[in-house]
CSV table of C-alpha atoms in Angstrom, one decimal:
chain,number,residue,atom,x,y,z
A,83,MET,CA,-11.0,-92.8,-107.6
A,84,MET,CA,-13.4,-90.1,-106.5
A,85,MET,CA,-15.3,-90.3,-109.8
A,86,GLY,CA,-15.6,-94.1,-109.3
A,87,LEU,CA,-17.0,-93.6,-105.8
A,88,LEU,CA,-19.5,-91.0,-107.0
A,89,ALA,CA,-20.7,-93.3,-109.8
A,90,PHE,CA,-20.9,-96.2,-107.3
A,91,GLU,CA,-22.9,-94.1,-104.9
A,92,SER,CA,-25.4,-92.9,-107.5
A,93,ASN,CA,-26.6,-96.4,-108.4
A,94,GLN,CA,-30.2,-97.2,-107.5
A,95,GLY,CA,-31.3,-100.3,-105.6
A,96,LEU,CA,-28.8,-102.1,-103.4
A,97,TRP,CA,-26.6,-99.2,-102.8
A,98,ASN,CA,-29.1,-96.4,-102.3
A,99,GLY,CA,-30.9,-96.0,-99.0
A,100,GLY,CA,-30.8,-99.6,-97.9
A,101,TYR,CA,-28.9,-101.4,-95.1
A,102,TYR,CA,-25.7,-100.5,-96.9
A,103,SER,CA,-26.1,-96.9,-97.8
A,104,GLN,CA,-23.1,-95.9,-95.7
A,105,LEU,CA,-20.7,-98.6,-97.0
A,106,PHE,CA,-18.2,-96.7,-99.1
A,107,GLY,CA,-14.5,-96.8,-99.5
A,108,ILE,CA,-12.2,-99.8,-98.9
A,109,GLY,CA,-13.6,-100.5,-95.5
A,110,GLY,CA,-17.1,-100.6,-96.8
A,111,VAL,CA,-16.2,-103.0,-99.5
A,112,MET,CA,-14.5,-105.3,-97.0
A,113,ILE,CA,-17.6,-105.4,-94.8
A,114,THR,CA,-19.8,-106.1,-97.8
A,115,VAL,CA,-17.6,-109.0,-98.8
A,116,ALA,CA,-17.8,-110.4,-95.3
A,117,ILE,CA,-21.6,-110.2,-95.4
A,118,LEU,CA,-21.7,-111.9,-98.8
A,119,MET,CA,-19.5,-114.7,-97.3
A,120,LEU,CA,-21.8,-115.1,-94.3
A,121,SER,CA,-24.7,-115.5,-96.6
A,122,THR,CA,-23.1,-118.5,-98.4
A,123,SER,CA,-22.2,-122.1,-97.5
A,124,TYR,CA,-18.6,-121.0,-96.5
A,125,PHE,CA,-19.8,-120.7,-92.9
A,126,GLY,CA,-22.2,-123.6,-92.9
A,127,GLY,CA,-25.5,-122.9,-91.1
A,128,ILE,CA,-24.4,-119.4,-90.0
A,129,GLY,CA,-25.2,-118.0,-93.5
A,130,ALA,CA,-28.8,-119.0,-93.5
A,131,PRO,CA,-30.2,-116.2,-91.2
A,132,PHE,CA,-28.4,-113.5,-93.2
A,133,ALA,CA,-29.5,-114.6,-96.7
A,134,PRO,CA,-33.2,-113.7,-96.5
A,135,TYR,CA,-32.4,-110.1,-95.5
A,136,PHE,CA,-29.9,-109.7,-98.3
A,137,TRP,CA,-31.5,-111.5,-101.2
A,138,PRO,CA,-34.3,-108.9,-101.8
A,139,TYR,CA,-31.8,-106.2,-102.4
A,140,LEU,CA,-29.9,-108.2,-105.0
A,141,GLY,CA,-33.1,-107.9,-107.2
A,142,GLN,CA,-32.8,-104.2,-107.2
A,143,VAL,CA,-29.3,-104.1,-108.8
A,144,PRO,CA,-29.7,-102.4,-112.2
A,145,LYS,CA,-29.7,-104.9,-115.0
A,146,LYS,CA,-28.9,-104.3,-118.6
A,147,ARG,CA,-32.2,-104.4,-120.4
A,148,GLU,CA,-32.5,-106.4,-123.6
A,149,ARG,CA,-33.7,-104.4,-126.5
A,150,LYS,CA,-37.0,-105.8,-127.7
A,151,ARG,CA,-38.4,-105.6,-131.2
A,152,PRO,CA,-41.2,-103.1,-131.5
A,153,VAL,CA,-44.7,-104.6,-131.7
A,154,ARG,CA,-46.1,-104.0,-135.2
A,155,VAL,CA,-49.8,-104.0,-135.8
A,156,TYR,CA,-51.7,-104.0,-139.0
A,157,MET,CA,-55.1,-102.5,-139.8
A,158,ASP,CA,-56.7,-102.1,-143.2
A,159,GLY,CA,-59.7,-100.3,-144.8
A,160,CYS,CA,-61.0,-98.6,-147.8
A,161,PHE,CA,-60.8,-95.2,-146.1
A,162,ASP,CA,-63.1,-93.7,-148.7
A,163,LEU,CA,-64.6,-90.4,-147.6
A,164,MET,CA,-62.1,-90.4,-144.7
A,165,HIS,CA,-63.7,-89.2,-141.4
A,166,TYR,CA,-62.9,-89.0,-137.7
A,167,GLY,CA,-64.3,-92.6,-137.2
A,168,HIS,CA,-61.5,-93.9,-139.4
A,169,ALA,CA,-59.0,-91.8,-137.5
A,170,ASN,CA,-60.2,-93.0,-134.1
A,171,ALA,CA,-60.0,-96.6,-135.3
A,172,LEU,CA,-56.4,-96.1,-136.2
A,173,ARG,CA,-55.7,-94.3,-133.0
A,174,GLN,CA,-57.0,-97.2,-131.0
A,175,ALA,CA,-55.0,-99.7,-133.2
A,176,LYS,CA,-51.8,-97.8,-132.5
A,177,LEU,CA,-52.4,-98.2,-128.8
A,178,LEU,CA,-52.2,-102.0,-129.3
A,179,GLY,CA,-48.6,-101.8,-130.5
A,180,ASP,CA,-45.6,-99.7,-131.1
A,181,GLN,CA,-45.8,-99.2,-134.9
A,182,LEU,CA,-49.0,-99.1,-137.0
A,183,VAL,CA,-49.0,-100.3,-140.6
A,184,VAL,CA,-52.1,-99.5,-142.6
A,185,GLY,CA,-53.3,-101.3,-145.7
A,186,VAL,CA,-55.4,-99.2,-148.1
A,187,VAL,CA,-57.7,-101.5,-150.1
A,188,SER,CA,-57.4,-101.2,-153.9
A,189,ASP,CA,-60.1,-99.6,-156.1
A,190,GLU,CA,-60.8,-103.0,-157.7
A,191,GLU,CA,-61.4,-104.7,-154.4
A,192,ILE,CA,-63.7,-102.0,-153.2
A,193,VAL,CA,-65.8,-102.2,-156.4
A,194,ALA,CA,-66.0,-106.0,-156.0
A,195,ASN,CA,-67.0,-105.9,-152.4
A,196,LYS,CA,-68.8,-102.6,-151.7
A,197,GLY,CA,-69.3,-100.5,-154.8
A,198,PRO,CA,-67.5,-97.7,-156.6
A,199,PRO,CA,-65.1,-95.6,-154.3
A,200,VAL,CA,-65.5,-91.9,-154.2
A,201,LEU,CA,-61.8,-91.1,-153.8
A,202,SER,CA,-58.9,-92.3,-155.9
A,203,MET,CA,-56.2,-94.5,-154.5
A,204,GLU,CA,-53.8,-91.5,-154.5
A,205,GLU,CA,-56.2,-89.4,-152.5
A,206,ARG,CA,-56.9,-92.1,-150.0
A,207,LEU,CA,-53.1,-92.8,-149.5
A,208,THR,CA,-52.6,-89.0,-148.9
A,209,LEU,CA,-55.3,-89.0,-146.2
A,210,VAL,CA,-54.1,-92.1,-144.4
A,211,SER,CA,-50.4,-91.1,-144.5
A,212,GLY,CA,-51.4,-87.7,-143.1
A,213,LEU,CA,-52.8,-89.2,-139.9
A,214,LYS,CA,-50.6,-88.7,-136.8
A,215,TRP,CA,-50.9,-92.3,-135.7
A,216,VAL,CA,-49.8,-94.0,-138.9
A,217,ASP,CA,-46.2,-95.2,-139.3
A,218,GLU,CA,-46.3,-97.1,-142.6
A,219,VAL,CA,-48.8,-97.5,-145.5
A,220,ILE,CA,-49.4,-100.5,-147.8
A,221,PRO,CA,-51.2,-99.5,-151.0
A,222,ASN,CA,-53.6,-101.8,-152.9
A,223,ALA,CA,-54.2,-104.1,-150.0
A,224,PRO,CA,-56.7,-107.0,-150.5
A,225,TYR,CA,-60.2,-106.7,-148.9
A,226,GLU,CA,-59.9,-110.2,-147.5
A,227,ILE,CA,-57.1,-111.4,-145.3
A,228,THR,CA,-56.1,-114.5,-147.3
A,229,GLU,CA,-53.5,-117.0,-146.2
A,230,GLU,CA,-51.1,-115.7,-148.7
A,231,PHE,CA,-51.5,-112.1,-147.7
A,232,MET,CA,-51.4,-113.0,-144.0
A,233,ASN,CA,-48.1,-114.7,-144.5
A,234,THR,CA,-46.8,-111.6,-146.3
A,235,LEU,CA,-47.8,-109.5,-143.4
A,236,PHE,CA,-46.1,-111.8,-140.9
A,237,ASN,CA,-42.9,-112.4,-142.9
A,238,LYS,CA,-42.3,-109.3,-145.0
A,239,TYR,CA,-43.8,-106.6,-142.8
A,240,SER,CA,-43.1,-108.3,-139.4
A,241,ILE,CA,-46.7,-107.8,-138.3
A,242,ASP,CA,-47.6,-109.2,-134.9
A,243,TYR,CA,-51.3,-108.6,-134.8
A,244,ILE,CA,-54.1,-107.8,-137.3
A,245,ILE,CA,-56.7,-105.3,-136.0
A,246,HIS,CA,-60.3,-104.6,-136.9
A,247,GLY,CA,-63.3,-103.0,-135.3
A,248,ASP,CA,-66.1,-104.8,-133.4
A,249,ASP,CA,-68.5,-104.3,-136.3
A,250,PRO,CA,-68.7,-107.3,-138.8
A,251,CYS,CA,-66.7,-107.2,-142.0
A,252,LEU,CA,-68.3,-109.8,-144.3
A,253,LEU,CA,-67.3,-110.9,-147.8
A,254,PRO,CA,-70.0,-111.2,-150.6
A,255,ASP,CA,-70.5,-114.8,-149.7
A,256,GLY,CA,-71.2,-113.9,-146.0
A,257,THR,CA,-68.0,-115.2,-144.5
A,258,ASP,CA,-65.7,-113.2,-142.1
A,259,ALA,CA,-62.9,-111.4,-143.9
A,260,TYR,CA,-60.7,-111.8,-140.8
A,261,ALA,CA,-61.5,-115.5,-140.1
A,262,LEU,CA,-57.9,-116.7,-140.8
A,263,ALA,CA,-56.3,-114.1,-138.5
A,264,LYS,CA,-58.6,-115.1,-135.8
A,265,LYS,CA,-57.9,-118.8,-136.3
A,266,VAL,CA,-54.1,-118.4,-135.9
A,267,GLY,CA,-54.5,-116.2,-132.8
A,268,ARG,CA,-53.1,-113.0,-134.3
A,269,TYR,CA,-56.3,-110.9,-134.3
A,270,LYS,CA,-57.2,-108.1,-131.9
A,271,GLN,CA,-60.4,-106.1,-131.8
A,272,ILE,CA,-61.1,-102.4,-131.2
A,273,LYS,CA,-64.4,-100.5,-130.7
A,274,ARG,CA,-66.2,-99.0,-133.6
A,275,THR,CA,-66.6,-95.2,-133.4
A,276,GLU,CA,-70.3,-94.5,-133.1
A,277,GLY,CA,-72.2,-91.8,-134.9
A,278,VAL,CA,-70.5,-91.8,-138.3
A,279,SER,CA,-69.8,-94.0,-141.3
A,280,SER,CA,-69.0,-93.4,-145.0
A,281,THR,CA,-72.5,-94.7,-145.8
A,282,ASP,CA,-73.9,-92.0,-143.5
A,283,ILE,CA,-71.9,-89.3,-145.1
A,284,VAL,CA,-72.9,-90.3,-148.6
A,285,GLY,CA,-76.5,-90.0,-147.4
A,286,ARG,CA,-75.9,-86.5,-146.0
A,287,ILE,CA,-74.2,-85.4,-149.2
A,288,LEU,CA,-77.1,-86.5,-151.4
A,289,LEU,CA,-79.6,-84.8,-149.2
A,290,THR,CA,-77.7,-81.6,-148.8
A,291,PHE,CA,-76.7,-81.1,-152.4
A,292,LYS,CA,-80.3,-81.5,-153.5
A,293,GLN,CA,-81.3,-78.7,-151.2
A,294,LYS,CA,-78.4,-76.3,-151.4
A,295,ASP,CA,-80.1,-74.0,-153.9
A,296,SER,CA,-83.2,-73.6,-151.8
A,297,ASP,CA,-83.8,-72.0,-148.4
A,298,THR,CA,-84.8,-75.3,-146.8
A,299,ASP,CA,-82.6,-76.5,-144.0
A,300,VAL,CA,-81.5,-80.1,-143.8
A,301,ASN,CA,-83.2,-80.3,-140.5
A,302,ALA,CA,-86.6,-79.2,-141.9
A,303,ALA,CA,-89.0,-80.9,-144.3
A,304,VAL,CA,-87.3,-82.0,-147.5
A,305,ASP,CA,-88.4,-81.6,-151.1
A,306,GLU,CA,-89.8,-84.8,-152.6
A,307,LYS,CA,-87.1,-84.7,-155.3
A,308,ALA,CA,-84.4,-85.2,-152.6
A,309,GLY,CA,-85.5,-88.8,-152.3
A,310,ALA,CA,-86.6,-88.6,-148.6
A,311,LYS,CA,-90.1,-89.8,-147.8
A,312,SER,CA,-90.4,-88.4,-144.4
A,313,ASN,CA,-88.8,-86.2,-141.8
A,314,GLY,CA,-87.8,-89.4,-140.0
A,315,GLU,CA,-85.7,-90.4,-143.0
A,316,VAL,CA,-84.2,-86.9,-143.1
A,317,LYS,CA,-83.2,-87.2,-139.4
A,318,SER,CA,-81.5,-90.6,-140.2
A,319,GLN,CA,-79.1,-88.7,-142.5
A,320,LEU,CA,-78.1,-86.2,-139.8
A,321,SER,CA,-75.0,-86.7,-137.6
A,322,HIS,CA,-75.5,-89.0,-134.6
A,323,PHE,CA,-72.1,-88.0,-133.2
A,324,LEU,CA,-72.0,-87.2,-129.4
A,325,PRO,CA,-68.9,-85.1,-128.8
A,326,THR,CA,-67.1,-85.4,-125.5
A,327,SER,CA,-64.1,-83.6,-124.1
A,328,ARG,CA,-62.3,-86.9,-123.7
A,329,ARG,CA,-62.4,-87.6,-127.4
A,330,ILE,CA,-61.0,-84.2,-128.2
A,331,MET,CA,-58.2,-84.8,-125.7
A,332,GLN,CA,-57.4,-88.1,-127.3
A,333,PHE,CA,-56.9,-86.4,-130.6
A,334,SER,CA,-55.0,-83.4,-129.3
A,335,ASN,CA,-51.2,-83.1,-129.1
A,336,GLY,CA,-51.6,-81.4,-125.7
A,337,GLN,CA,-48.6,-79.2,-126.2
A,338,ALA,CA,-48.2,-75.4,-126.4
A,339,PRO,CA,-45.7,-73.8,-128.8
A,340,SER,CA,-42.2,-73.5,-127.3
A,341,PRO,CA,-40.8,-70.1,-126.4
A,342,GLY,CA,-39.8,-68.2,-129.5
A,343,ALA,CA,-41.6,-70.7,-131.8
A,344,ARG,CA,-42.9,-69.4,-135.2
A,345,VAL,CA,-46.7,-69.9,-135.0
A,346,VAL,CA,-48.4,-70.2,-138.4
A,347,TYR,CA,-52.2,-69.7,-138.6
A,348,ILE,CA,-54.6,-71.0,-141.3
A,349,ASP,CA,-58.3,-71.2,-141.2
A,350,GLY,CA,-61.2,-72.7,-143.1
A,351,ALA,CA,-64.3,-74.9,-143.0
A,352,PHE,CA,-62.4,-78.2,-143.6
A,353,ASP,CA,-65.6,-79.9,-144.5
A,354,LEU,CA,-65.4,-83.5,-145.9
A,355,PHE,CA,-61.8,-83.6,-144.9
A,356,HIS,CA,-59.9,-84.5,-148.1
A,357,ALA,CA,-56.4,-84.8,-149.6
A,358,GLY,CA,-56.4,-81.1,-150.6
A,359,HIS,CA,-56.8,-80.3,-146.9
A,360,VAL,CA,-53.9,-82.5,-145.9
A,361,GLU,CA,-51.6,-81.0,-148.5
A,362,ILE,CA,-52.4,-77.4,-147.7
A,363,LEU,CA,-51.8,-78.1,-144.0
A,364,ARG,CA,-48.5,-79.7,-144.8
A,365,SER,CA,-47.5,-76.6,-146.8
A,366,ALA,CA,-48.5,-74.3,-144.0
A,367,ARG,CA,-46.7,-76.3,-141.3
A,368,GLN,CA,-43.4,-76.1,-143.3
A,369,LEU,CA,-43.5,-72.3,-142.9
A,370,GLY,CA,-43.1,-72.4,-139.1
A,371,ASP,CA,-42.6,-74.4,-136.0
A,372,PHE,CA,-46.3,-74.6,-134.8
A,373,LEU,CA,-49.4,-74.8,-136.9
A,374,LEU,CA,-52.6,-73.3,-135.4
A,375,VAL,CA,-55.8,-74.1,-137.4
A,376,GLY,CA,-59.0,-72.1,-137.1
A,377,ILE,CA,-62.2,-74.0,-137.9
A,378,HIS,CA,-65.2,-71.9,-138.7
A,379,ASP,CA,-68.6,-72.7,-137.1
A,380,ASP,CA,-71.6,-74.1,-139.0
A,381,GLN,CA,-73.5,-70.9,-139.2
A,382,SER,CA,-70.6,-68.8,-140.5
A,383,ILE,CA,-70.1,-71.4,-143.3
A,384,ARG,CA,-73.8,-71.4,-144.2
A,385,ASP,CA,-74.0,-67.6,-144.3
A,386,ARG,CA,-71.2,-67.6,-147.0
A,387,ARG,CA,-71.8,-70.9,-148.8
A,388,GLY,CA,-75.6,-70.9,-148.7
A,389,TYR,CA,-75.9,-74.2,-147.0
A,390,ARG,CA,-74.6,-75.9,-143.9
A,391,PRO,CA,-71.4,-78.0,-144.0
A,392,ILE,CA,-71.9,-81.8,-144.4
A,393,MET,CA,-69.9,-82.4,-141.2
A,394,HIS,CA,-70.7,-80.3,-138.2
A,395,LEU,CA,-68.2,-78.3,-136.2
A,396,HIS,CA,-67.1,-81.0,-133.7
A,397,GLU,CA,-66.7,-83.6,-136.5
A,398,ARG,CA,-64.6,-81.3,-138.5
A,399,THR,CA,-62.5,-80.4,-135.5
A,400,LEU,CA,-61.6,-84.1,-134.9
A,401,SER,CA,-60.7,-84.6,-138.5
A,402,VAL,CA,-58.3,-81.6,-138.4
A,403,LEU,CA,-56.8,-82.6,-135.1
A,404,ALA,CA,-56.0,-86.1,-136.5
A,405,CYS,CA,-53.8,-84.6,-139.1
A,406,ARG,CA,-50.1,-85.0,-138.3
A,407,TYR,CA,-49.2,-81.5,-139.5
A,408,VAL,CA,-51.6,-79.8,-137.0
A,409,ASP,CA,-50.5,-78.7,-133.5
A,410,GLU,CA,-53.6,-76.9,-132.2
A,411,VAL,CA,-57.1,-75.8,-133.4
A,412,ILE,CA,-59.4,-72.9,-132.6
A,413,ILE,CA,-62.9,-74.4,-132.5
A,414,GLY,CA,-65.4,-71.9,-134.0
A,415,ALA,CA,-62.7,-69.5,-135.1
A,416,PRO,CA,-63.8,-65.9,-135.9
A,417,TRP,CA,-64.2,-65.2,-139.6
A,418,GLU,CA,-61.9,-62.1,-139.4
A,419,VAL,CA,-58.4,-62.4,-138.1
A,420,SER,CA,-58.1,-59.6,-135.5
A,421,LYS,CA,-55.1,-57.9,-133.9
A,422,ASP,CA,-56.2,-59.2,-130.5
A,423,MET,CA,-56.3,-62.8,-131.9
A,424,ILE,CA,-52.8,-62.4,-133.4
A,425,THR,CA,-51.5,-61.1,-130.0
A,426,THR,CA,-53.3,-63.8,-127.9
A,427,PHE,CA,-51.9,-66.7,-129.9
A,428,ASN,CA,-48.6,-65.0,-130.7
A,429,ILE,CA,-49.1,-65.6,-134.4
A,430,SER,CA,-46.1,-64.9,-136.6
A,431,LEU,CA,-47.7,-65.7,-140.0
A,432,VAL,CA,-51.2,-66.0,-141.4
A,433,VAL,CA,-51.6,-68.0,-144.6
A,434,HIS,CA,-54.4,-68.8,-147.0
A,435,GLY,CA,-54.5,-71.1,-150.0
A,436,THR,CA,-55.4,-70.3,-153.6
A,437,VAL,CA,-58.3,-72.8,-153.7
A,438,ALA,CA,-61.2,-71.7,-151.5
A,439,GLU,CA,-64.9,-72.3,-151.3
A,440,GLY,CA,-67.8,-69.9,-150.7
A,441,ASN,CA,-68.8,-66.5,-152.0
A,442,SER,CA,-66.7,-63.7,-150.5
A,443,ALA,CA,-67.7,-61.0,-153.0
A,444,GLY,CA,-68.6,-57.7,-151.3
A,445,GLU,CA,-67.3,-58.9,-147.9
A,446,ILE,CA,-64.8,-57.3,-145.7
A,447,ASP,CA,-61.4,-58.9,-146.3
A,448,PRO,CA,-61.0,-61.3,-143.3
A,449,TYR,CA,-57.2,-61.0,-143.6
A,450,ALA,CA,-57.0,-57.2,-143.7
A,451,VAL,CA,-55.3,-56.9,-140.3
A,452,PRO,CA,-52.5,-59.4,-140.9
A,453,LYS,CA,-52.0,-57.9,-144.4
A,454,SER,CA,-51.6,-54.5,-142.8
A,455,MET,CA,-49.1,-55.9,-140.3
A,456,GLY,CA,-47.1,-57.6,-143.1
A,457,ILE,CA,-47.6,-61.1,-141.8
A,458,PHE,CA,-49.9,-62.5,-144.4
A,459,GLN,CA,-48.9,-64.9,-147.2
A,460,THR,CA,-50.9,-66.6,-149.9
A,461,ILE,CA,-49.7,-70.2,-150.6
A,462,THR,CA,-50.4,-72.2,-153.7
A,463,SER,CA,-52.9,-75.0,-152.9
A,464,PRO,CA,-51.2,-78.3,-154.0
A,465,LYS,CA,-54.5,-79.8,-155.1
A,466,SER,CA,-57.6,-78.4,-156.7
A,467,ILE,CA,-59.9,-80.8,-154.9
A,468,THR,CA,-62.7,-79.2,-152.8
A,469,SER,CA,-65.5,-80.4,-150.5
A,470,VAL,CA,-67.9,-79.4,-153.3
A,471,SER,CA,-66.0,-81.4,-156.0
A,472,VAL,CA,-66.0,-84.5,-153.7
A,473,GLY,CA,-69.8,-84.1,-153.2
A,474,THR,CA,-70.3,-83.6,-156.9
A,475,ARG,CA,-68.7,-86.9,-157.7
A,476,ILE,CA,-71.4,-88.6,-155.5
A,477,VAL,CA,-74.3,-86.6,-156.9
A,478,ASP,CA,-73.2,-87.3,-160.5
A,479,ASN,CA,-73.2,-91.0,-159.8
A,480,HIS,CA,-76.3,-90.9,-157.6
A,481,GLU,CA,-77.7,-94.2,-158.7
A,482,ALA,CA,-74.5,-96.2,-158.1
A,483,TYR,CA,-74.0,-94.7,-154.6
A,484,LYS,CA,-77.7,-95.1,-153.8
A,485,LYS,CA,-77.4,-98.9,-154.4
A,486,ARG,CA,-74.1,-99.0,-152.4
A,487,ASN,CA,-75.8,-97.2,-149.5
A,488,LEU,CA,-78.8,-99.5,-149.4
A,489,LYS,CA,-76.5,-102.5,-149.2
A,490,LYS,CA,-74.4,-101.0,-146.5
A,491,LYS,CA,-77.2,-99.5,-144.5
A,492,ALA,CA,-78.8,-102.9,-144.0
A,493,SER,CA,-75.7,-104.2,-142.3
A,494,GLU,CA,-75.3,-101.1,-140.2
A,495,ASP,CA,-78.9,-101.3,-139.1
A,496,ARG,CA,-78.3,-104.8,-137.9
A,497,TYR,CA,-75.2,-103.7,-136.0
A,498,TYR,CA,-77.1,-101.0,-134.2
A,499,THR,CA,-80.1,-103.2,-133.5
A,500,GLN,CA,-77.8,-105.8,-131.9
A,501,LYS,CA,-75.4,-103.4,-130.3
A,502,LYS,CA,-74.5,-103.8,-126.6
A,503,PHE,CA,-72.4,-101.6,-124.3
A,504,VAL,CA,-68.7,-102.4,-124.5
A,505,SER,CA,-66.5,-101.0,-121.7
A,506,GLY,CA,-63.4,-99.2,-122.7
A,507,ASP,CA,-62.8,-96.5,-125.3
A,508,TYR,CA,-66.3,-95.0,-125.3
A,509,ASN,CA,-67.4,-92.2,-127.6
C-alpha cells in the first residue's frame, strides 16, 4: 500500500503541486471523487463552475506516448575527392531526420554526367560510411532521381524526404535531376558549404604537383608550364574557406574522455582525406576507448614534404573531425610527441601506421619519448593509398580532368555570380 502511495505521489501533472497535492489516502480519494462528480451533469448546473478549474489539470496527466517511426532522409552524391563540404552537407541532411541514408553514385553514372571519377567505388563507400552522421549507404545509386528509383527509395528504404543542396544539379540535357522529388513534395533543401568543391581541389592538385619540385610557393607566380596564365588564376585555385569556431563545434563530439579511459594518439597531415585515412583511424580507435588525433600545421608539412598540403590546416581539421572513429583533435599538433603532451592529454598509447608520406631521413625520431616509455605501437596500414597517390591519378590523367574542370567551373561560376545570402547554417 505504501509503495502504491509513493508511486501515486510521484506522478507529474495533476497530482504534483496543484490544487490536489495534499489529497492522499482514502480520504483524499473520496474528496477527489466528489469533485469529479460536481464537475459533471450529476449535479445539474452546480458542476459548471467547477469544471473550468479542473479541466486544465486533466491535460497534465501523463499519457502513454505512441512510438513513431523514425524519419528517414536520403541524400546522394558522387563523393569523389571527399572533403569537408560533403561532410557538412550530410551533417545538415541528418538534422532534417532521424536516420540518414546516403546513395553513392556509380562510376558509370559519374562518367556519363561529369567525367571520370578519381576514386573507386570501394574508396568512396569507405569514405561515406566513415562519416559520423551516416546511418546507411546505398552503393551504385543513379545520378538522376528517376520515378523508378524514387519509388524504390520510398517503398524499399522507407525514405520520407530526398535532400540536396541549394546549388543546381543539372543533367546533360539541362533538366533538374531532382525534379520528380520536388513534384511529389518529398524534397528538402540544405545550404551549400562555401569555399570548397571537388572541382576546386582538382585545380589545386594540378597546380601544386606542377610546382612541388621547385621552390615556388603556390601563392607566388607560377611557371608557365603549370597552365596558369596569371596570378589571378593562381589565386582562384587557392582555398576560399573561411573557418569559424561555430563550424568546428558543429563537427566536434564535444566530449572529454571518461575517467580511466584508454586514450590512443595518432598524428599526421591527413591531406586529401581518403579511404586510407579512414581505415587507419578505425584501426587506431579499436586499440582504446578514446581516439585523439594530432593534425600537423601547413608549414611543418612543407618543411618535410617540400610543398604545402593541398588542403590547409582548418580544412584538414574538419575532415578528420567528421570521421566517426575520431573523438578529439589537436589543431597544429607538435611534430614530436613530448612527455608533457602525453601527461596533459593522459595518453595511454601512441600509434603510427606503416604507410607514411614525407622525408624523415636524418630527423630526430618524433616518437622517441613514447617509445622510451613503452607506450608506442606501429600498426599495419590497411590500405597503401596516400595523398600523393591520389594526386598522381589526377596528374596522370591531366587532360581528362582539365576538361571535367572546365565544364564544372562554368556552372560554379554561375552559382557564385547569382549567389544571395541565405539565413541559417552559415559557413
